[in-house]
Short mmCIF file of C-alpha atoms and ligand atoms in Angstrom, two decimals:
data_model
loop_
_atom_site.label_atom_id
_atom_site.label_comp_id
_atom_site.label_asym_id
_atom_site.label_seq_id
_atom_site.Cartn_x
_atom_site.Cartn_y
_atom_site.Cartn_z
CA UNK A 22 0.04 0.01 -0.03
CA UNK A 23 2.73 2.47 1.01
CA UNK A 24 4.66 1.88 -2.07
CA UNK A 25 1.78 2.26 -4.34
CA UNK A 26 0.74 5.34 -2.62
CA UNK A 27 4.20 6.77 -2.86
CA UNK A 28 4.30 6.03 -6.54
CA UNK A 29 1.00 7.89 -7.02
CA UNK A 30 1.96 10.72 -5.11
CA UNK A 31 5.15 11.26 -7.14
CA UNK A 32 3.02 10.91 -10.35
CA UNK A 33 0.68 13.45 -9.15
CA UNK A 34 3.32 15.84 -8.07
CA UNK A 35 4.97 15.70 -11.53
CA UNK A 36 1.59 16.02 -13.15
CA UNK A 37 0.80 19.12 -11.26
CA UNK A 38 4.20 20.61 -12.20
CA UNK A 39 3.89 19.58 -15.77
CA UNK A 40 0.60 21.50 -16.26
CA UNK A 41 1.02 24.26 -13.69
CA UNK A 42 4.86 24.80 -14.12
CA UNK A 43 4.94 25.36 -10.34
CA UNK A 44 5.41 22.83 -7.52
CA UNK A 45 2.55 21.95 -5.12
CA UNK A 46 2.44 24.18 -2.04
CA UNK A 47 2.42 22.58 1.36
CA UNK A 48 -1.35 22.95 1.82
CA UNK A 49 -1.69 21.22 -1.74
CA UNK A 50 0.50 18.40 -0.70
CA UNK A 51 -1.70 17.63 2.15
CA UNK A 52 -4.74 17.67 0.06
CA UNK A 53 -3.02 15.51 -2.70
CA UNK A 54 -2.32 12.94 0.01
CA UNK A 55 -5.91 12.70 0.94
CA UNK A 56 -7.19 12.75 -2.59
CA UNK A 57 -4.90 10.07 -3.58
CA UNK A 58 -6.30 7.88 -0.64
CA UNK A 59 -9.69 8.55 -2.11
CA UNK A 60 -10.92 10.24 1.09
CA UNK A 61 -13.59 12.78 1.11
CA UNK A 62 -12.66 15.99 2.90
CA UNK A 63 -12.85 19.66 3.38
CA UNK A 64 -10.31 22.20 2.26
CA UNK A 65 -10.42 24.88 4.86
CA UNK A 66 -7.91 27.41 4.15
CA UNK A 67 -7.86 31.14 3.40
CA UNK A 68 -8.36 32.56 -0.08
CA UNK A 69 -5.38 32.52 -2.38
CA UNK A 70 -3.61 29.32 -1.02
CA UNK A 71 -4.51 27.29 -4.21
CA UNK A 72 -7.85 25.44 -3.42
CA UNK A 73 -9.47 26.18 -6.75
CA UNK A 74 -6.18 25.29 -8.65
CA UNK A 75 -5.79 22.05 -6.78
CA UNK A 76 -9.71 21.14 -7.64
CA UNK A 77 -8.95 21.70 -11.40
CA UNK A 78 -5.86 19.76 -11.56
CA UNK A 79 -7.27 16.94 -9.45
CA UNK A 80 -10.28 16.60 -11.94
CA UNK A 81 -7.89 16.51 -14.97
CA UNK A 82 -5.72 13.93 -13.32
CA UNK A 83 -8.77 11.62 -12.79
CA UNK A 84 -10.09 12.40 -16.42
CA UNK A 85 -6.73 10.96 -17.64
CA UNK A 86 -7.50 7.91 -15.71
CA UNK A 87 -11.02 7.59 -17.20
CA UNK A 88 -12.98 9.08 -14.25
CA UNK A 89 -15.66 11.61 -14.13
CA UNK A 90 -15.70 14.91 -12.04
CA UNK A 91 -18.05 17.64 -11.37
CA UNK A 92 -16.85 21.01 -10.40
CA UNK A 93 -19.43 23.21 -8.75
CA UNK A 94 -18.83 26.99 -8.44
CA UNK A 95 -21.05 29.74 -6.71
CA UNK A 96 -21.24 31.83 -9.73
CA UNK A 97 -21.35 31.69 -13.56
CA UNK A 98 -18.27 33.82 -13.91
CA UNK A 99 -16.19 31.64 -11.67
CA UNK A 100 -17.16 28.60 -13.58
CA UNK A 101 -16.43 30.43 -16.82
CA UNK A 102 -13.01 31.40 -15.36
CA UNK A 103 -12.34 28.01 -14.30
CA UNK A 104 -13.31 26.46 -17.59
CA UNK A 105 -10.79 28.81 -19.28
CA UNK A 106 -8.02 27.75 -16.85
CA UNK A 107 -8.78 24.10 -17.25
CA UNK A 108 -8.67 24.60 -21.10
CA UNK A 109 -5.36 26.11 -20.75
CA UNK A 110 -4.05 23.22 -18.41
CA UNK A 111 -5.35 20.73 -21.02
CA UNK A 112 -3.42 22.15 -23.79
CA UNK A 113 -0.25 21.10 -21.97
CA UNK A 114 -1.15 17.46 -22.26
CA UNK A 115 -0.01 15.31 -25.11
CA UNK A 116 -3.41 13.67 -25.32
CA UNK A 117 -5.36 16.92 -24.87
CA UNK A 118 -8.21 15.54 -26.89
CA UNK A 119 -8.88 12.71 -24.76
CA UNK A 120 -10.45 15.07 -22.10
CA UNK A 121 -13.91 16.37 -22.62
CA UNK A 122 -14.87 19.27 -20.54
CA UNK A 123 -18.55 20.52 -20.48
CA UNK A 124 -19.35 23.93 -19.15
CA UNK A 125 -22.85 25.14 -18.36
CA UNK A 126 -23.55 28.96 -18.82
CA UNK A 127 -27.01 30.26 -18.58
CA UNK A 128 -26.25 32.91 -20.93
CA UNK A 129 -25.45 30.49 -23.84
CA UNK A 130 -27.21 30.82 -27.17
CA UNK A 131 -30.20 28.61 -27.87
CA UNK A 132 -28.24 26.25 -30.15
CA UNK A 133 -25.34 26.19 -27.70
CA UNK A 134 -27.89 25.29 -25.00
CA UNK A 135 -29.28 22.51 -27.13
CA UNK A 136 -25.85 20.97 -27.47
CA UNK A 137 -25.02 21.27 -23.94
CA UNK A 138 -28.26 19.70 -22.98
CA UNK A 139 -27.67 16.79 -25.38
CA UNK A 140 -24.06 16.07 -23.97
CA UNK A 141 -25.22 16.50 -20.45
CA UNK A 142 -28.08 14.11 -20.62
CA UNK A 143 -25.80 11.49 -22.36
CA UNK A 144 -23.05 12.06 -19.95
CA UNK A 145 -20.74 13.10 -22.99
CA UNK A 146 -17.96 14.72 -20.55
CA UNK A 147 -15.08 13.79 -18.37
CA UNK A 148 -15.40 17.07 -16.39
CA UNK A 149 -18.53 18.92 -15.88
CA UNK A 150 -18.41 22.55 -14.71
CA UNK A 151 -21.62 23.86 -13.05
CA UNK A 152 -23.02 26.41 -10.65
CA UNK A 153 -24.70 25.89 -7.26
CA UNK A 154 -27.87 27.05 -9.10
CA UNK A 155 -27.65 24.43 -11.71
CA UNK A 156 -27.42 21.87 -9.01
CA UNK A 157 -30.72 22.93 -7.47
CA UNK A 158 -32.39 23.18 -10.79
CA UNK A 159 -31.18 19.88 -12.25
CA UNK A 160 -31.09 17.82 -9.14
CA UNK A 161 -33.28 15.28 -10.72
CA UNK A 162 -30.90 14.36 -13.44
CA UNK A 163 -27.65 14.89 -11.38
CA UNK A 164 -28.77 12.70 -8.67
CA UNK A 165 -29.05 9.77 -11.06
CA UNK A 166 -25.48 10.33 -12.43
CA UNK A 167 -22.37 9.16 -10.83
CA UNK A 168 -19.19 11.11 -10.41
CA UNK A 169 -15.80 9.87 -8.99
CA UNK A 170 -15.20 13.24 -7.75
CA UNK A 171 -17.54 16.21 -6.91
CA UNK A 172 -15.54 19.29 -6.22
CA UNK A 173 -17.50 22.08 -4.48
CA UNK A 174 -15.72 25.33 -4.68
CA UNK A 175 -16.92 27.66 -1.84
CA UNK A 176 -19.22 25.37 -0.12
CA UNK A 177 -20.89 28.14 1.92
CA UNK A 178 -22.98 29.11 -1.04
CA UNK A 179 -24.29 25.43 -1.67
CA UNK A 180 -25.00 24.76 1.87
CA UNK A 181 -27.73 27.38 2.02
CA UNK A 182 -30.06 24.72 0.72
CA UNK A 183 -30.12 21.39 2.57
CA UNK A 184 -31.65 19.66 -0.62
CA UNK A 185 -28.34 20.53 -2.33
CA UNK A 186 -26.38 18.41 0.20
CA UNK A 187 -28.61 15.39 -0.69
CA UNK A 188 -27.99 15.91 -4.27
CA UNK A 189 -24.18 16.24 -3.88
CA UNK A 190 -24.11 12.89 -1.79
CA UNK A 191 -26.36 11.16 -4.58
CA UNK A 192 -23.90 12.31 -7.18
CA UNK A 193 -21.11 10.42 -5.40
CA UNK A 194 -23.31 7.22 -5.26
CA UNK A 195 -25.29 7.57 -1.82
CA UNK A 196 -28.86 6.35 -2.21
CA UNK A 197 -31.73 8.34 -0.73
CA UNK A 198 -32.31 5.49 1.85
CA UNK A 199 -28.64 5.89 3.07
CA UNK A 200 -29.01 9.53 3.48
CA UNK A 201 -32.35 9.19 5.34
CA UNK A 202 -30.84 6.71 7.72
CA UNK A 203 -27.84 8.69 8.41
CA UNK A 204 -30.18 11.67 9.09
CA UNK A 205 -31.97 9.66 11.44
CA UNK A 206 -28.95 8.56 13.27
CA UNK A 207 -27.81 12.15 13.71
CA UNK A 208 -31.29 13.09 14.91
CA UNK A 209 -31.31 10.56 17.70
CA UNK A 210 -27.61 11.23 18.36
CA UNK A 211 -27.18 8.14 20.39
CA UNK A 212 -23.34 8.13 19.99
CA UNK A 213 -23.11 9.12 23.73
CA UNK A 214 -23.65 5.48 24.69
CA UNK A 215 -20.64 4.48 23.00
CA UNK A 216 -22.73 2.87 20.07
CA UNK A 217 -21.08 2.59 16.83
CA UNK A 218 -22.90 4.19 13.93
CA UNK A 219 -20.44 2.76 11.33
CA UNK A 220 -21.82 3.33 7.83
CA UNK A 221 -20.47 0.88 5.36
CA UNK A 222 -19.88 4.17 3.75
CA UNK A 223 -17.26 4.59 1.25
CA UNK A 224 -17.54 1.36 -0.79
CA UNK A 225 -18.00 2.20 -4.42
CA UNK A 226 -18.41 5.78 -3.56
CA UNK A 227 -17.04 8.67 -5.26
CA UNK A 228 -15.22 11.39 -3.47
CA UNK A 229 -16.62 14.81 -2.10
CA UNK A 230 -14.16 17.53 -1.82
CA UNK A 231 -15.51 20.98 -0.71
CA UNK A 232 -13.52 24.12 -0.27
CA UNK A 233 -14.17 27.00 1.97
CA UNK A 234 -12.21 29.83 3.35
CA UNK A 235 -14.30 30.38 6.23
CA UNK A 236 -16.96 27.81 6.41
CA UNK A 237 -19.50 27.89 9.41
CA UNK A 238 -22.22 25.78 8.12
CA UNK A 239 -25.29 25.64 10.33
CA UNK A 240 -27.88 23.07 10.99
CA UNK A 241 -28.14 19.25 10.99
CA UNK A 242 -27.74 18.66 7.19
CA UNK A 243 -23.96 19.51 6.96
CA UNK A 244 -23.11 16.93 9.48
CA UNK A 245 -24.35 14.41 7.04
CA UNK A 246 -20.96 14.83 5.12
CA UNK A 247 -19.12 13.62 8.01
CA UNK A 248 -21.78 10.97 8.91
CA UNK A 249 -21.79 9.42 5.43
CA UNK A 250 -18.29 10.10 4.22
CA UNK A 251 -16.69 8.86 7.39
CA UNK A 252 -15.00 11.92 8.21
CA UNK A 253 -14.77 10.37 11.58
CA UNK A 254 -16.26 7.11 11.48
CA UNK A 255 -14.97 3.73 10.13
CA UNK A 256 -11.41 2.45 10.01
CA UNK A 257 -8.77 4.54 8.28
CA UNK A 258 -11.13 7.50 7.33
CA UNK A 259 -10.06 10.63 9.00
CA UNK A 260 -11.22 14.08 9.65
CA UNK A 261 -9.20 16.97 9.37
CA UNK A 262 -7.61 17.60 12.79
CA UNK A 263 -5.62 20.31 14.47
CA UNK A 264 -3.61 18.54 17.09
CA UNK A 265 -0.08 19.00 18.52
CA UNK A 266 1.44 15.73 19.45
CA UNK A 267 3.97 15.57 22.04
CA UNK A 268 6.21 12.79 23.14
CA UNK A 269 7.62 12.35 26.46
CA UNK A 270 10.29 9.82 26.59
CA UNK A 271 10.66 9.22 30.26
CA UNK A 272 7.70 7.43 31.67
CA UNK A 273 7.43 8.45 35.15
CA UNK A 274 4.50 9.05 37.47
CA UNK A 275 5.87 12.31 38.73
CA UNK A 276 6.20 13.71 35.28
CA UNK A 277 2.64 12.80 34.52
CA UNK A 278 1.49 14.59 37.66
CA UNK A 279 3.58 17.49 36.73
CA UNK A 280 1.90 17.66 33.18
CA UNK A 281 -1.62 17.25 34.60
CA UNK A 282 -0.98 20.12 37.01
CA UNK A 283 0.06 22.33 34.09
CA UNK A 284 -2.92 21.35 31.88
CA UNK A 285 -5.39 21.33 34.95
CA UNK A 286 -8.55 20.40 33.21
CA UNK A 287 -10.37 18.74 30.41
CA UNK A 288 -7.99 15.77 30.28
CA UNK A 289 -8.55 12.21 28.99
CA UNK A 290 -6.01 9.71 30.30
CA UNK A 291 -5.38 6.47 28.42
CA UNK A 292 -3.90 3.35 29.79
CA UNK A 293 -3.40 -0.04 28.11
CA UNK A 294 -4.78 -2.20 31.02
CA UNK A 295 -7.28 -1.60 33.83
CA UNK A 296 -4.74 -2.95 36.17
CA UNK A 297 -2.13 -0.25 35.32
CA UNK A 298 -4.84 2.31 35.24
CA UNK A 299 -6.02 1.54 38.70
CA UNK A 300 -2.53 1.98 40.05
CA UNK A 301 -2.06 5.39 38.35
CA UNK A 302 -5.33 6.70 39.42
CA UNK A 303 -4.68 5.73 42.99
CA UNK A 304 -1.46 7.71 42.68
CA UNK A 305 -3.08 10.81 41.19
CA UNK A 306 -5.90 10.89 43.80
CA UNK A 307 -3.42 10.77 46.53
CA UNK A 308 -1.87 13.74 44.92
CA UNK A 309 -4.95 15.77 44.89
CA UNK A 310 -6.03 15.27 41.30
CA UNK A 311 -9.69 15.18 40.57
CA UNK A 312 -9.78 12.07 38.42
CA UNK A 313 -12.56 9.42 37.58
CA UNK A 314 -12.13 6.22 35.80
CA UNK A 315 -14.45 4.52 33.10
CA UNK A 316 -14.19 1.09 34.99
CA UNK A 317 -15.88 2.41 38.03
CA UNK A 318 -19.47 3.84 37.15
CA UNK A 319 -18.87 5.09 33.71
CA UNK A 320 -22.18 7.06 33.38
CA UNK A 321 -21.81 8.78 36.66
CA UNK A 322 -18.04 9.60 36.43
CA UNK A 323 -18.63 10.79 32.91
CA UNK A 324 -21.47 13.07 34.07
CA UNK A 325 -19.05 14.61 36.66
CA UNK A 326 -16.39 15.11 34.16
CA UNK A 327 -18.97 16.84 31.90
CA UNK A 328 -20.10 19.15 34.68
CA UNK A 329 -16.47 19.95 35.40
CA UNK A 330 -16.44 18.37 38.83
CA UNK A 331 -13.73 16.05 37.49
CA UNK A 332 -10.69 17.30 35.75
CA UNK A 333 -9.55 13.99 34.44
CA UNK A 334 -11.05 10.91 33.35
CA UNK A 335 -9.06 7.67 32.82
CA UNK A 336 -9.93 4.74 30.58
CA UNK A 337 -8.51 1.90 28.72
CA UNK A 338 -7.26 2.58 25.19
CA UNK A 339 -9.00 -0.05 23.09
CA UNK A 340 -10.37 0.68 19.73
CA UNK A 341 -13.98 0.19 20.92
CA UNK A 342 -13.42 1.61 24.30
CA UNK A 343 -15.86 4.03 25.61
CA UNK A 344 -13.43 6.80 26.09
CA UNK A 345 -11.95 6.17 22.51
CA UNK A 346 -15.11 6.40 20.57
CA UNK A 347 -18.11 6.97 22.61
CA UNK A 348 -17.96 10.62 23.53
CA UNK A 349 -18.18 13.75 21.74
CA UNK A 350 -17.57 16.75 24.05
CA UNK A 351 -15.50 19.40 22.15
CA UNK A 352 -15.94 22.07 24.79
CA UNK A 353 -14.78 19.85 27.65
CA UNK A 354 -12.14 17.60 26.07
CA UNK A 355 -8.89 19.57 25.44
CA UNK A 356 -6.15 17.26 26.13
CA UNK A 357 -5.21 13.61 25.95
CA UNK A 358 -2.62 11.65 27.54
CA UNK A 359 -1.53 8.13 26.50
CA UNK A 360 0.30 6.37 29.41
CA UNK A 361 2.33 4.56 26.68
CA UNK A 362 1.39 3.80 23.10
CA UNK A 363 -1.75 1.72 22.52
CA UNK A 364 -0.47 -1.56 21.32
CA UNK A 365 -1.24 -4.93 20.02
CA UNK A 366 0.92 -7.66 21.49
CA UNK A 367 1.19 -11.14 19.82
CA UNK A 368 2.96 -14.23 20.78
CA UNK A 369 4.89 -15.25 17.89
CA UNK A 370 5.68 -18.88 18.93
CA UNK A 371 4.64 -21.07 16.18
CA UNK A 372 1.67 -22.56 18.01
CA UNK A 373 0.16 -19.31 19.36
CA UNK A 374 1.00 -16.76 16.56
CA UNK A 375 -1.99 -15.05 14.96
CA UNK A 376 -3.00 -15.86 11.41
CA UNK A 377 -1.21 -12.88 9.78
CA UNK A 378 2.18 -13.88 11.28
CA UNK A 379 1.83 -17.49 10.05
CA UNK A 380 0.67 -16.41 6.72
CA UNK A 381 3.68 -13.90 6.20
CA UNK A 382 6.10 -16.59 7.27
CA UNK A 383 4.73 -19.21 5.10
CA UNK A 384 4.30 -17.11 2.09
CA UNK A 385 7.88 -15.95 2.60
CA UNK A 386 9.11 -19.46 3.06
CA UNK A 387 7.28 -20.63 -0.15
CA UNK A 388 8.97 -17.80 -2.06
CA UNK A 389 12.27 -19.48 -1.33
CA UNK A 390 11.02 -22.96 -2.07
CA UNK A 391 9.75 -22.81 -5.71
CA UNK A 392 8.92 -26.47 -5.83
CA UNK A 393 6.60 -26.42 -2.84
CA UNK A 394 5.16 -23.31 -3.94
CA UNK A 395 3.33 -24.92 -6.72
CA UNK A 396 1.17 -26.90 -4.19
CA UNK A 397 0.03 -24.03 -2.26
CA UNK A 398 -1.22 -21.34 -4.72
CA UNK A 399 -3.69 -19.58 -2.37
CA UNK A 400 -2.36 -19.47 1.15
CA UNK A 401 -5.06 -17.06 2.23
CA UNK A 402 -7.94 -19.49 1.59
CA UNK A 403 -6.35 -22.05 4.15
CA UNK A 404 -8.01 -22.25 7.52
CA UNK A 405 -5.82 -20.97 10.20
CA UNK A 406 -5.30 -24.29 11.91
CA UNK A 407 -4.38 -25.85 8.68
CA UNK A 408 -1.88 -23.14 7.97
CA UNK A 409 -0.50 -23.60 11.46
CA UNK A 410 0.05 -27.36 10.71
CA UNK A 411 1.79 -26.67 7.42
CA UNK A 412 3.99 -24.15 8.94
CA UNK A 413 5.14 -26.58 11.58
CA UNK A 414 5.47 -29.38 9.09
CA UNK A 415 7.69 -27.48 6.65
CA UNK A 416 9.57 -25.00 8.75
CA UNK A 417 12.03 -25.60 11.53
CA UNK A 418 11.67 -23.72 14.68
CA UNK A 419 14.87 -22.08 14.11
CA UNK A 420 14.15 -21.22 10.59
CA UNK A 421 10.72 -19.91 11.70
CA UNK A 422 12.17 -17.44 14.28
CA UNK A 423 14.65 -16.33 11.60
CA UNK A 424 12.06 -15.56 9.34
CA UNK A 425 9.78 -13.78 11.82
CA UNK A 426 12.82 -11.61 12.74
CA UNK A 427 13.34 -10.67 9.14
CA UNK A 428 9.86 -9.87 8.29
CA UNK A 429 9.09 -7.90 11.36
CA UNK A 430 12.44 -6.28 11.98
CA UNK A 431 10.71 -2.76 11.86
CA UNK A 432 8.52 -3.82 14.80
CA UNK A 433 9.59 -4.63 18.30
CA UNK A 434 10.07 -8.09 19.42
CA UNK A 435 9.96 -8.36 23.21
CA UNK A 436 12.38 -10.70 25.21
CA UNK A 437 9.31 -12.84 25.98
CA UNK A 438 8.75 -13.63 22.29
CA UNK A 439 5.88 -11.11 21.72
CA UNK A 440 5.47 -9.06 18.62
CA UNK A 441 4.46 -5.55 19.41
CA UNK A 442 2.39 -3.37 16.92
CA UNK A 443 1.16 0.12 17.67
CA UNK A 444 -2.31 0.51 17.38
CA UNK A 445 -2.44 3.59 15.12
CA UNK A 446 -6.26 3.79 14.55
CA UNK A 447 -6.70 3.70 18.33
CA UNK A 448 -4.24 6.42 18.86
CA UNK A 449 -5.88 8.55 16.16
CA UNK A 450 -9.46 7.85 17.43
CA UNK A 451 -8.36 8.65 21.05
CA UNK A 452 -6.43 11.82 20.22
CA UNK A 453 -9.23 12.81 17.90
CA UNK A 454 -11.58 13.52 20.85
CA UNK A 455 -9.57 16.67 21.50
CA UNK A 456 -9.96 18.17 18.02
CA UNK A 457 -13.62 18.09 16.59
CA UNK A 458 -15.31 19.37 13.79
CA UNK A 459 -18.12 21.72 14.68
CA UNK A 460 -19.94 22.22 11.45
CA UNK A 461 -16.63 23.02 9.67
CA UNK A 462 -14.80 24.69 12.59
CA UNK A 463 -12.11 22.81 14.50
CA UNK A 464 -11.23 22.90 18.09
CA UNK A 465 -7.56 22.73 18.76
CA UNK A 466 -6.36 19.79 20.79
CA UNK A 467 -3.18 18.34 22.28
CA UNK A 468 -2.03 14.74 22.61
CA UNK A 469 0.72 13.72 24.83
CA UNK A 470 2.25 10.36 24.64
CA UNK A 471 4.60 8.74 27.08
CA UNK A 472 6.62 6.16 25.34
CA UNK A 473 10.12 5.08 26.33
CA UNK A 474 10.68 2.65 23.33
CA UNK A 475 12.15 4.35 20.17
CA UNK A 476 11.13 1.56 17.88
CA UNK A 477 7.47 1.63 18.91
CA UNK A 478 7.55 5.41 18.83
CA UNK A 479 9.16 5.79 15.33
CA UNK A 480 6.73 3.24 14.05
CA UNK A 481 3.62 5.09 15.17
CA UNK A 482 5.20 8.33 14.23
CA UNK A 483 5.88 7.48 10.61
CA UNK A 484 2.36 5.81 10.08
CA UNK A 485 0.83 8.98 11.61
CA UNK A 486 2.83 11.11 9.31
CA UNK A 487 1.80 9.08 6.26
CA UNK A 488 -1.91 9.00 7.09
CA UNK A 489 -2.42 12.31 8.58
CA UNK A 490 0.75 14.49 7.78
CA UNK A 491 0.88 15.16 11.53
CA UNK A 492 4.14 16.10 13.25
CA UNK A 493 5.59 15.66 16.62
CA UNK A 494 7.25 17.67 19.06
CA UNK A 495 9.71 16.58 21.75
CA UNK A 496 8.78 17.77 25.27
CA UNK A 497 11.54 20.27 25.69
CA UNK A 498 10.28 22.06 22.46
CA UNK A 499 6.86 22.66 23.83
CA UNK A 500 5.58 26.08 25.05
CA UNK A 501 2.69 24.75 27.15
CA UNK A 502 1.39 28.35 27.84
CA UNK A 503 1.05 29.15 24.29
CA UNK A 504 -0.48 25.90 23.33
CA UNK A 505 -3.00 26.25 26.17
CA UNK A 506 -3.98 29.67 25.14
CA UNK A 507 -4.65 28.34 21.49
CA UNK A 508 -6.55 25.46 22.91
CA UNK A 509 -8.86 27.85 24.89
CA UNK A 510 -9.14 30.32 22.08
CA UNK A 511 -10.48 27.82 19.65
CA UNK A 512 -13.20 26.86 21.88
CA UNK A 513 -14.30 30.44 22.57
CA UNK A 514 -15.58 31.05 18.93
CA UNK A 515 -17.77 28.03 18.72
CA UNK A 516 -19.76 28.14 21.87
CA UNK A 517 -22.98 27.43 20.08
CA UNK A 518 -24.58 24.22 19.52
CA UNK A 519 -25.09 23.34 15.88
CA UNK A 520 -27.31 20.38 16.57
CA UNK A 521 -30.01 22.58 18.07
CA UNK A 522 -30.51 24.66 14.81
CA UNK A 523 -32.02 22.13 12.94
CA UNK A 524 -34.31 20.23 15.18
P1 ADP B 4 -7.94 29.73 -3.77
O1 ADP B 4 -8.94 28.96 -4.48
O2 ADP B 4 -7.43 28.97 -2.52
O3 ADP B 4 -8.34 31.20 -3.50
P2 ADP B 4 -6.36 29.64 -6.21
O4 ADP B 4 -6.34 28.17 -6.70
O5 ADP B 4 -7.31 30.40 -6.87
O6 ADP B 4 -6.54 29.79 -4.60
O7 ADP B 4 -4.89 30.13 -6.33
C1 ADP B 4 -4.63 31.59 -5.97
C2 ADP B 4 -3.42 32.05 -6.62
O8 ADP B 4 -2.18 31.15 -6.46
C3 ADP B 4 -3.61 31.88 -8.10
O9 ADP B 4 -2.95 32.93 -8.83
C4 ADP B 4 -2.83 30.54 -8.64
O10 ADP B 4 -2.47 30.65 -9.84
C5 ADP B 4 -1.71 30.55 -7.59
N1 ADP B 4 -1.29 29.15 -7.25
C6 ADP B 4 -2.14 28.14 -6.90
N2 ADP B 4 -1.28 27.00 -6.82
C7 ADP B 4 0.00 27.48 -6.78
C8 ADP B 4 1.20 26.69 -6.62
N3 ADP B 4 1.32 25.45 -6.28
N4 ADP B 4 2.34 27.47 -6.73
C9 ADP B 4 2.24 28.63 -7.02
N5 ADP B 4 1.14 29.56 -7.22
C10 ADP B 4 0.12 28.80 -7.13
MG1 MG B 5 -10.76 29.80 -5.15
#
């Protein structure tokens, strides 16, 4: 996956430079990353940083790969202007004729209009350039079409009508039924119970990219974007976040206490086991910290935290943990602290190893034994126990551990024979509690990780960088005072509840 992605990224970068004659900016690199991972997302950035340009180039890139895009602009003149820029870009391509761009302009002559209509209805285009108004007027046709990418420039205009949102979602392949169900989920908003509202979302769906300089959409409907497009639900789909990650290398309780005393309030504390958590909570209580724990009475402790009677709440960091996914309290939750990296630990002994270890080892072995390889064409269809038998039949204990060591050398192997893998999605979900989208505004969050082991830390860091483009600071590079001010500031400007506007 990583290799393919890197290759795609390089290709896109070169493509951009070729047709625009300038390299991608930092912002555009981040967007390119998400775009190439086929994620729907919001481009929130001030005017002039290259949002529109990015959308144009992205649609051209897709067109060359046989994919359809719709570009939606707030006015005819912006649509016209973008059409002209896109034609210029197109002219730089060797196979320029391969890309068909169709522009709607309400002031076209009658015969032009007829031609437009014909091409529009027969989907005779790769890139369709339209206005917000056109989306409302022609929703019946548009909602039945499929686009791999819908790029909405200046989303504020289109969000004025909630019906438009449905149309946009239908254009990327959501059915009315799916939209209705998601709306219901938002209405009942039963997420507080830690219930998963995972929609099987993005399968065979197009991508929706919306750009905004100052987006502050109101009401329930805009939240559909994140509900349906998995901006925050589902594995490996991510919201845009604004989080500063801090690593603290020395894992000491005194240091933890010191940091909690600096941050004071609004803190989630994640531990890997309840046992360890109990010990830490006890220590913090003894030192005057107002802390609750999810393994006591979750509802009660959480209520106290919500009301501000507790400053810290401690829970186990598992992917489905109550604290990891079940809560959404942007005004209260500002900081999170991981008392070591969330990890999976697997025994790698032949008779206890999980399937993925056995599979990797066996495939590796077969690659070096071509004769045997012919017998086992599809390792992945073998039952786990059968696979285990085969591994122990063909591979000696010694070879087995050699292969394991080679394959997983980038991961940590403990002395007691366990393979340790940072649970990156859990780290992302957990830290994500501190930086939430409110409509399209973001609260600033801080995530502090105690981790002594460099291998585990580097592995987490590099995957986080790859997935989210997020950076880390070391403890001595942190200005807590500034950071805390930023955290508070981002919560001041959004003290109204968007949920109430639409119900
Ligand atoms: P936005 O939509 O965010 O307001 P535009 O895409 O209209 O931004 O770009 C603003 C200006 O910056 C335009 O003149 C555009 O040509 C220029 N621009 C866009 N991307 C780049 C880039 N990667 N390098 C240099 N200039 C760029
Ligand atoms: Mg623009």
